[in-house]
Coordinates of C-alpha atoms in Angstrom, one line a residue:
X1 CA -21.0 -22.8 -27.9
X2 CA -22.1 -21.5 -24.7
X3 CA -24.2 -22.6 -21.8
X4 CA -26.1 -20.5 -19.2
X5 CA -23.4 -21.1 -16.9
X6 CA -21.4 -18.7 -19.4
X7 CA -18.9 -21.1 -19.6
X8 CA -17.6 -21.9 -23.0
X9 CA -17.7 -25.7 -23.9
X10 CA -15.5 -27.5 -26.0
X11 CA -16.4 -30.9 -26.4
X12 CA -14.0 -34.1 -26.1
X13 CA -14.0 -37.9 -26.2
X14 CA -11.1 -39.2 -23.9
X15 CA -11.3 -38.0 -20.1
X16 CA -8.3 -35.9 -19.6
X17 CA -7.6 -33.4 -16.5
X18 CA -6.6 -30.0 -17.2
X19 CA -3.4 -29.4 -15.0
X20 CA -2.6 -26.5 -13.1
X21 CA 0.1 -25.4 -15.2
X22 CA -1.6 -24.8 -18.0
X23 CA -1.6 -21.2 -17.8
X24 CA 1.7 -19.5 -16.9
X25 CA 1.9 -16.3 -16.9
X26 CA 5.3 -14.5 -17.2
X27 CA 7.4 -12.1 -15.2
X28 CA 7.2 -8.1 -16.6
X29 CA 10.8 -6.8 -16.4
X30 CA 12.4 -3.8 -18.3
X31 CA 15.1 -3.0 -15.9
X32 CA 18.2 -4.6 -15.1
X33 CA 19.7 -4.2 -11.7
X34 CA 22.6 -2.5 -13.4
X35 CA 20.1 0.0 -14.4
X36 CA 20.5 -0.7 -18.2
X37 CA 17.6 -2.2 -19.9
X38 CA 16.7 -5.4 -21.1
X39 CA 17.3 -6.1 -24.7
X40 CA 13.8 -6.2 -26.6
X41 CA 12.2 -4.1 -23.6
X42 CA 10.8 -0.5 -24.2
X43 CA 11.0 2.3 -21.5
X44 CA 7.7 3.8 -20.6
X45 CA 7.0 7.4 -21.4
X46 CA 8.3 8.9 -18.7
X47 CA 9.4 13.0 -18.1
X48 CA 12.3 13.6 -15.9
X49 CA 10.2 15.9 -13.2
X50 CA 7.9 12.7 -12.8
X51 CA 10.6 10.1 -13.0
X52 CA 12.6 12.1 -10.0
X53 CA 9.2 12.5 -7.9
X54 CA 9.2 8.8 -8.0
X55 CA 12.9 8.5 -7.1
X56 CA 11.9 11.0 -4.3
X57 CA 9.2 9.5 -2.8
X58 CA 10.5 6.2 -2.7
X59 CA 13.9 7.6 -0.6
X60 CA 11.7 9.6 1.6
X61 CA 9.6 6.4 2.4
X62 CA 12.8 4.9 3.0
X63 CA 14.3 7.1 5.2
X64 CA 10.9 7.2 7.6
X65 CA 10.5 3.9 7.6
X66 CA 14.3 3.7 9.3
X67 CA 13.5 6.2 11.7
X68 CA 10.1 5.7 12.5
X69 CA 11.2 2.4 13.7
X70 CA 13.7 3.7 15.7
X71 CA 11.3 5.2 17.0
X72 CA 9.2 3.3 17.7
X73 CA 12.0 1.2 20.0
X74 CA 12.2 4.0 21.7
X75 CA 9.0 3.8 22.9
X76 CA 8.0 7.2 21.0
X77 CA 5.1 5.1 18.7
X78 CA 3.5 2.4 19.5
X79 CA 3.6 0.3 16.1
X80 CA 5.0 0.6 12.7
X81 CA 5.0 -0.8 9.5
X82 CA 7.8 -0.8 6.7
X83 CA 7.3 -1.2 3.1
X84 CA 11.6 -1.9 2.6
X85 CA 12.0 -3.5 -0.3
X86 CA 8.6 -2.9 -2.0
X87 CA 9.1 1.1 -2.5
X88 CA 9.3 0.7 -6.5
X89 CA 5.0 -1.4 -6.2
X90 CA 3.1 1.5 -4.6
X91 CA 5.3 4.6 -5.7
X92 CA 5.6 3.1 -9.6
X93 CA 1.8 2.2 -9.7
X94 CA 0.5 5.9 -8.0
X95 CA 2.9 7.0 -10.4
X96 CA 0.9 5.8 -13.3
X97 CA -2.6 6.9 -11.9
X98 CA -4.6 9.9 -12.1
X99 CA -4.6 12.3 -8.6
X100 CA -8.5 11.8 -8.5
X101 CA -8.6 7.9 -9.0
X102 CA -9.0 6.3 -5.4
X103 CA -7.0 4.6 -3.5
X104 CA -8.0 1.5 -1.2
X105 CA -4.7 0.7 0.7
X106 CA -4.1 -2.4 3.0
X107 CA -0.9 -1.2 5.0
X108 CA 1.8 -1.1 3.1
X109 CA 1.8 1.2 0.8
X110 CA 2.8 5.0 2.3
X111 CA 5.1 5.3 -0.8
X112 CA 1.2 6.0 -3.1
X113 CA 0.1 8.0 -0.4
X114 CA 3.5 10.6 -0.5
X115 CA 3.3 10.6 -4.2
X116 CA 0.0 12.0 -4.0
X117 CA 0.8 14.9 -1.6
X118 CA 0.7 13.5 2.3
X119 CA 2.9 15.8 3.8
X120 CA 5.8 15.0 6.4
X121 CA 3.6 17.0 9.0
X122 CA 0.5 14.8 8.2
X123 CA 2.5 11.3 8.4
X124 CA 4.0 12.6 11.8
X125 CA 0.9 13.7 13.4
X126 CA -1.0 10.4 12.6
X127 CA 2.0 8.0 13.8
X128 CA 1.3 10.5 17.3
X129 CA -2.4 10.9 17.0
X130 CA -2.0 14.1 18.0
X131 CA -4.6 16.8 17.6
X132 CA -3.8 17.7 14.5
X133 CA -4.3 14.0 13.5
X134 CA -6.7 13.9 10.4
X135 CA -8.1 10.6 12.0
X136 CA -8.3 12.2 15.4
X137 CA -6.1 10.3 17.1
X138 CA -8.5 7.4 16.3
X139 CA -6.8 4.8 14.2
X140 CA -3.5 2.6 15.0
X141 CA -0.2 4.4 13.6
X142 CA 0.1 3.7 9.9
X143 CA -3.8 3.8 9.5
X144 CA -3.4 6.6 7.5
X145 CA -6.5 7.9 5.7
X146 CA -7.0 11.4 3.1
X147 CA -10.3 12.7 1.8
X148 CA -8.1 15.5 -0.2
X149 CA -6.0 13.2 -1.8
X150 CA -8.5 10.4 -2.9
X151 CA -6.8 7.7 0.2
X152 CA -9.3 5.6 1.8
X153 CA -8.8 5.4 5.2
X154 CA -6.9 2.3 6.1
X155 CA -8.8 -0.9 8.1
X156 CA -7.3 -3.1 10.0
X157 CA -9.0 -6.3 8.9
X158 CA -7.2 -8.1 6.4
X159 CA -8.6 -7.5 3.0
X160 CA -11.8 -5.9 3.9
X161 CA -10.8 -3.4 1.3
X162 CA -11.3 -5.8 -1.7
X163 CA -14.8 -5.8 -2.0
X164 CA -15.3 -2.0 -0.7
X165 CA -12.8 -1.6 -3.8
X166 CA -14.9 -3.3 -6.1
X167 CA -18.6 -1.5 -4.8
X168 CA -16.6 1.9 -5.6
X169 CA -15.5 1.7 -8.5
X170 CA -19.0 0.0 -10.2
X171 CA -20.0 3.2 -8.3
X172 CA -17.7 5.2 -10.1
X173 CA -18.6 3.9 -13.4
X174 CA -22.4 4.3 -12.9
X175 CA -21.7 7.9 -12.1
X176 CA -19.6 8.4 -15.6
X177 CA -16.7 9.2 -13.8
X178 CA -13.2 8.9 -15.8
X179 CA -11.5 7.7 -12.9
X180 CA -10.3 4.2 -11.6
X181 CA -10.3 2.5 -8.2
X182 CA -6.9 0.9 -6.8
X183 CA -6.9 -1.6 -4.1
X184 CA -3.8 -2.9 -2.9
X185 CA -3.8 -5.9 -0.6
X186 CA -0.8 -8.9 -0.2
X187 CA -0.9 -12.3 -1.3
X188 CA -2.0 -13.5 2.5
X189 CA -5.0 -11.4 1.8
X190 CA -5.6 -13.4 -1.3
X191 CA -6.5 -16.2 0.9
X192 CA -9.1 -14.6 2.4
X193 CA -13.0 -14.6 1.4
X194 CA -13.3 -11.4 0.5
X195 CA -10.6 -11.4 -2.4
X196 CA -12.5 -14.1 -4.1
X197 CA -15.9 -12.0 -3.3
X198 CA -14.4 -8.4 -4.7
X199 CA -13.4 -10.4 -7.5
X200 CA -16.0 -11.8 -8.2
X201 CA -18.0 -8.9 -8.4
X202 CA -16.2 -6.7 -9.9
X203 CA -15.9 -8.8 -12.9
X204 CA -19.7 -9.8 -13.2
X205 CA -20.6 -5.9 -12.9
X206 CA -17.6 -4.6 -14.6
X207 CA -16.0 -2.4 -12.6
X208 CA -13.3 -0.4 -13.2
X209 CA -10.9 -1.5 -10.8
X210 CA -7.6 -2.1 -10.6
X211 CA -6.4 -5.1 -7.8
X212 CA -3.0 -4.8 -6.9
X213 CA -1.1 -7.8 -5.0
X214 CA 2.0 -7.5 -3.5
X215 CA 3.5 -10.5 -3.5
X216 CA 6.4 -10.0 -0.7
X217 CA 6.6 -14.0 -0.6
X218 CA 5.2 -13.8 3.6
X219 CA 2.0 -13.4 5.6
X220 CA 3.6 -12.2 8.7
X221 CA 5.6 -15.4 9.4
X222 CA 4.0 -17.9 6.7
X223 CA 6.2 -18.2 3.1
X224 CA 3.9 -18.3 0.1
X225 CA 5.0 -21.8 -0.4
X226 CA 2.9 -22.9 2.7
X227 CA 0.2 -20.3 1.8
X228 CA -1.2 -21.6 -1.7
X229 CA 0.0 -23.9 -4.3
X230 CA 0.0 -23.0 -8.1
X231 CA 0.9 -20.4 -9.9
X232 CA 0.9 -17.1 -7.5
X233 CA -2.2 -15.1 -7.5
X234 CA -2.3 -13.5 -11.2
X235 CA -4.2 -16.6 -12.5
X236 CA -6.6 -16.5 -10.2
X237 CA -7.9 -12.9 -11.8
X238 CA -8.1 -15.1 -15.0
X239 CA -9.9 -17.6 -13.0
X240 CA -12.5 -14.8 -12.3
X241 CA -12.7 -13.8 -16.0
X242 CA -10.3 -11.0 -16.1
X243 CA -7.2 -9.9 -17.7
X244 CA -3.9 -10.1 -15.4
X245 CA -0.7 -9.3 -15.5
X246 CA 2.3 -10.4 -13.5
X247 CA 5.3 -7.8 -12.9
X248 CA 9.1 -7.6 -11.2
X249 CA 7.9 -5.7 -8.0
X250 CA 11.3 -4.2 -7.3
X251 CA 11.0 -2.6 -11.4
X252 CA 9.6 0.3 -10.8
X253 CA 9.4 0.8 -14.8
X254 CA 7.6 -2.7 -15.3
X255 CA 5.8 -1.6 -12.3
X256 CA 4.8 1.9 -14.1
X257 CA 4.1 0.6 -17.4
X258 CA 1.8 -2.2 -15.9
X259 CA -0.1 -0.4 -13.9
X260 CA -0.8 2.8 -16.8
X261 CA -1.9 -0.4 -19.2
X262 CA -4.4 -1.6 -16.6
X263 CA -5.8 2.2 -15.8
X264 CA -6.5 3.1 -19.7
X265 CA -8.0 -0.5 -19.9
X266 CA -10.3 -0.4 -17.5
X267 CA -11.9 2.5 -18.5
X268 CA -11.7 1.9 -21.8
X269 CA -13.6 -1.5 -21.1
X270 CA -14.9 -0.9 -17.7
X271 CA -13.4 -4.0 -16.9
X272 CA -11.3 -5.2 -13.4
X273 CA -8.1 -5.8 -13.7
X274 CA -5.1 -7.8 -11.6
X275 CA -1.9 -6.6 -11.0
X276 CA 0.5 -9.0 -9.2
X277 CA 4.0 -7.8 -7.8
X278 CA 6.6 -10.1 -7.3
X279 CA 8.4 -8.3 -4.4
X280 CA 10.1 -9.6 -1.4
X281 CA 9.8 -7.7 2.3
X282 CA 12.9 -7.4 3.4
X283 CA 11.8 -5.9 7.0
X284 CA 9.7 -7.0 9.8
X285 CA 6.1 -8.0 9.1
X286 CA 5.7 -5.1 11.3
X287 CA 7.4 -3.5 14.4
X288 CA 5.5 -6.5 16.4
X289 CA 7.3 -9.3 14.5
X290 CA 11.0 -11.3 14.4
X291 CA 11.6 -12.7 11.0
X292 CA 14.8 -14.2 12.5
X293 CA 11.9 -17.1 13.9
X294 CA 11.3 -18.0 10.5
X295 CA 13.9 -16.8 7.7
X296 CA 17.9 -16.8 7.8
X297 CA 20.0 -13.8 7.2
X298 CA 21.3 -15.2 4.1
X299 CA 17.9 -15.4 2.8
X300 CA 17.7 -11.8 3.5
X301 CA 20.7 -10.9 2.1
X302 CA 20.0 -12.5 -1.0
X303 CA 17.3 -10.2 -1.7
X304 CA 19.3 -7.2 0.0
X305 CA 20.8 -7.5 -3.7
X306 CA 17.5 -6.9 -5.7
X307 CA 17.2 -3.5 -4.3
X308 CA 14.3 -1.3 -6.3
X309 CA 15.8 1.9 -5.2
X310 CA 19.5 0.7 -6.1
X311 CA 18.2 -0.1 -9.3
X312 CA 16.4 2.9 -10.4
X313 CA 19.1 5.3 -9.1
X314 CA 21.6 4.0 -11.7
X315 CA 19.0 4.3 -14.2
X316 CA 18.8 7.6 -13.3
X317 CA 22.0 8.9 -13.3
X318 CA 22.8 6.8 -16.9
X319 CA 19.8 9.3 -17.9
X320 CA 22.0 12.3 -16.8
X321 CA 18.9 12.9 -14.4
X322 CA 20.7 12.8 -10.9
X323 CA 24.3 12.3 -9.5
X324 CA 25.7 10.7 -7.0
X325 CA 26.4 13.7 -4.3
X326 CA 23.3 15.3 -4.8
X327 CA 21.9 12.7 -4.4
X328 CA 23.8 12.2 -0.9
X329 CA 23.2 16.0 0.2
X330 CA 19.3 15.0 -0.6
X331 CA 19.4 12.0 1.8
X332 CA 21.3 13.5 4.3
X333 CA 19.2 16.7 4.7
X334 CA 16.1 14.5 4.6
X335 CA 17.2 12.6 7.6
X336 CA 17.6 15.9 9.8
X337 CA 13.7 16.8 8.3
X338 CA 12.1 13.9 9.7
X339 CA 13.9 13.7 13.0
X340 CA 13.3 17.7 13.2
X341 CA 9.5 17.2 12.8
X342 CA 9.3 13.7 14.6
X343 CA 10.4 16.1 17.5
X344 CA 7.7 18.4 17.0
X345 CA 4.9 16.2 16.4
X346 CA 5.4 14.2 19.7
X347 CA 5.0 17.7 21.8
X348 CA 1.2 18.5 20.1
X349 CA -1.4 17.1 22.4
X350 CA -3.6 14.7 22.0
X351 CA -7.0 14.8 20.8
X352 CA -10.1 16.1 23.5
X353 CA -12.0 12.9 24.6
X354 CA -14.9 14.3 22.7
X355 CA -13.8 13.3 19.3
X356 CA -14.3 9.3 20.3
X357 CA -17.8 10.0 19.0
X358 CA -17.9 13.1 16.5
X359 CA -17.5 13.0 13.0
X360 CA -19.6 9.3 13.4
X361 CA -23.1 10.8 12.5
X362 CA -23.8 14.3 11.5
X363 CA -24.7 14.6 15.3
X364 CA -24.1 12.5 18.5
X365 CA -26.8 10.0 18.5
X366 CA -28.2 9.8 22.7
X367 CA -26.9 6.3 23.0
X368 CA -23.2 7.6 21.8
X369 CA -22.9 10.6 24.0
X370 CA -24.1 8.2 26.8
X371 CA -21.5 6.2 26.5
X372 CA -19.2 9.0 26.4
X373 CA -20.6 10.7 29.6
X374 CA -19.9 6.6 31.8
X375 CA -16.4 7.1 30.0
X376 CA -15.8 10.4 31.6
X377 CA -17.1 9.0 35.0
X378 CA -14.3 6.1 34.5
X379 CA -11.7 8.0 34.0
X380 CA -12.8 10.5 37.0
X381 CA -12.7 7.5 39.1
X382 CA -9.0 6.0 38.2
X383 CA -7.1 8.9 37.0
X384 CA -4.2 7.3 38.0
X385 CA -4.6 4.7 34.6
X386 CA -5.1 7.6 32.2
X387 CA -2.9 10.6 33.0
X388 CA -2.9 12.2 29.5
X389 CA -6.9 12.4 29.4
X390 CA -7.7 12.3 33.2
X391 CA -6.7 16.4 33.8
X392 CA -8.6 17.9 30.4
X393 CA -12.0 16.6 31.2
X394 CA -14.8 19.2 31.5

């Protein structure tokens, strides 16, 4: 029977706790890291133009993330985030979405916002916030952000995203679109507030929504193992009355296949679902942190061995999709791209002072442009403390 708590009862005699590991919930994996497949597993459908995009996209994040740090100790950028390690979450789930469902990202996860079309140029001039910046030179590098593409403009708050996910897509289904939300967010964010709140209300309103949780095993320098007890953070989705589904982050195949199951779901039901991805972040929590302060190098190297891209490359080539010196030449020309448009990128100039406040209503409210004007008198007064802005005011 049911109460108007809408909680089932079942009725017993003797007291009796229900433990914490009564629900387990198991591991997706269909690939090996020799690239064969596990016995009893099925490939997902998969066509070899789509399966090599994803192989793409995950080497080209690669490859930026290496030299975008680099950059960044040079003192070209001011910050960066990698996603090493974690390629095969964000590439294999964009991969198994449709180009119009949206896409609420945390920080991580420039590997779904290549697949869907973000160009070299466009990564470059945002990690610059140059003047040809989509943001306007407004956001911290790797806030990246894409009406065209369906990319929700990144926030810095942790998890913010969560419930914003969930108010869209109950938005999208009240609209009758045929399209899903995605919101991707790590297994720190889990401990805030607002992953229990977007939870929460996406399963009472039944919204199509798809929460994605990268579980890299760290929030910045806290393990998971002083972060929560239990089982991870797919129960808690059941917790909240929705299906879940726990995956080997660094399969981009389980990853895939996952992640197509919870899109036709959804909208078949209008229901939320949870995705968790057991990863592991073999980089920096960013180019502000030492994980040497918290983590050994053996660790590290342990984990070194799980590599996603490793993994699906021999898969590949056992498909007779790619070889191993094209695959080279591909790697090696893509290195001389980025450093070639890193190059160019850093000469555009910046944005014009006046973009601080357009683009925030339809037009400058009095108390913006205001502001603005005592800015301008600021500068005009210590020039000296802001020599890229100081000689371009009017």
């Amino acid at each position: 029977m049911t109460n108007p708590n809408n909680a089932t009862i079942t009725t017993v005699h003797t007291a009796e706790f229900t433990a914490g590991d009564a629900l387990k919930i198991p591991t997706l994996r269909i690939l090996r890291d020799d690239g064969s497949i596990y016995d009893g597993a099925t490939e997902p459908e998969l066509d070899k133009d789509t399966a090599i995009k994803m192989y793409d996209t995950m080497v080209f994040i690669r490859v930026l993330d290496e030299r975008m740090l680099a950059a960044q100790r040079q003192g070209r950028i001011s910050f960066y985030m990698q996603c090493l390690g974690e390629e095969a979450t964000t590439v294999g789930s964009a991969a198994a979405l449709d180009d119009k469902d949206m896409i609420m990202a945390q920080y991580r996860e420039q590997g779904a916002l290549r697949y869907r079309g973000f160009t070299l140029e466009q990564f470059m001039n945002q990690l610059f916030s140059n003047e040809k910046d989509l943001g306007k030179g407004r956001q911290m590098p790797v806030h990246y952000g894409s009406k065209d593409i369906h990319y929700m403009t990144i926030s810095s708050p942790l998890g913010t995203q969560i419930p914003q996910a969930s108010g869209y897509a109950y938005a999208q289904k009240m609209r009758g679109l045929k399209n899903t939300t995605i919101c991707y967010f790590g297994e720190g964010a889990a401990s805030e507030g607002d992953f229990h709140a977007g939870l929460n209300m996406a399963a009472v309103h039944k919204a199509p929504v798809i929460f994605f949780c990268r579980n890299n095993g760290y929030a910045i320098s806290t393990p998971a193992n002083e972060q929560f007890v239990g089982d991870g953070i797919a129960c808690r989705g059941v917790g909240y009355g929705m299906k879940a589904i726990r995956v080997d982050g660094a399969d981009i195949l389980a990853v895939y296949q996952a992640t197509k199951m919870a899109r036709d779901y959804a909208l078949e039901h209008n229901e939320p679902i949870l995705i968790e991805a057991m990863a592991y972040r073999l980089g920096a929590h960013s180019s502000s942190d030492d994980p040497s302060g918290y983590r050994s190098k053996e660790e590290e190297e342990k984990w070194r061995q799980n590599d996603p891209i490793s993994r699906y490359r021999l898969w590949l080539i056992e498909k007779g999709w790619l070889n191993e010196a094209d695959d080279k030449t591909t790697i090696d020309a893509l290195r001389g791209e980025i450093l070639d448009a890193l190059k160019v990128a850093e000469k555009v100039a910046k944005p014009g002072i006046e973009h601080l406040i357009s683009d925030v209503y339809k037009e400058p409210i009095p108390a913006l442009q205001q502001q603005l004007e005592e800015l301008k008198a600021h500068i005009r007064k210590y020039p000296e403390a802001y020599p890229i802005t100081a000689g371009r005011l009017d």
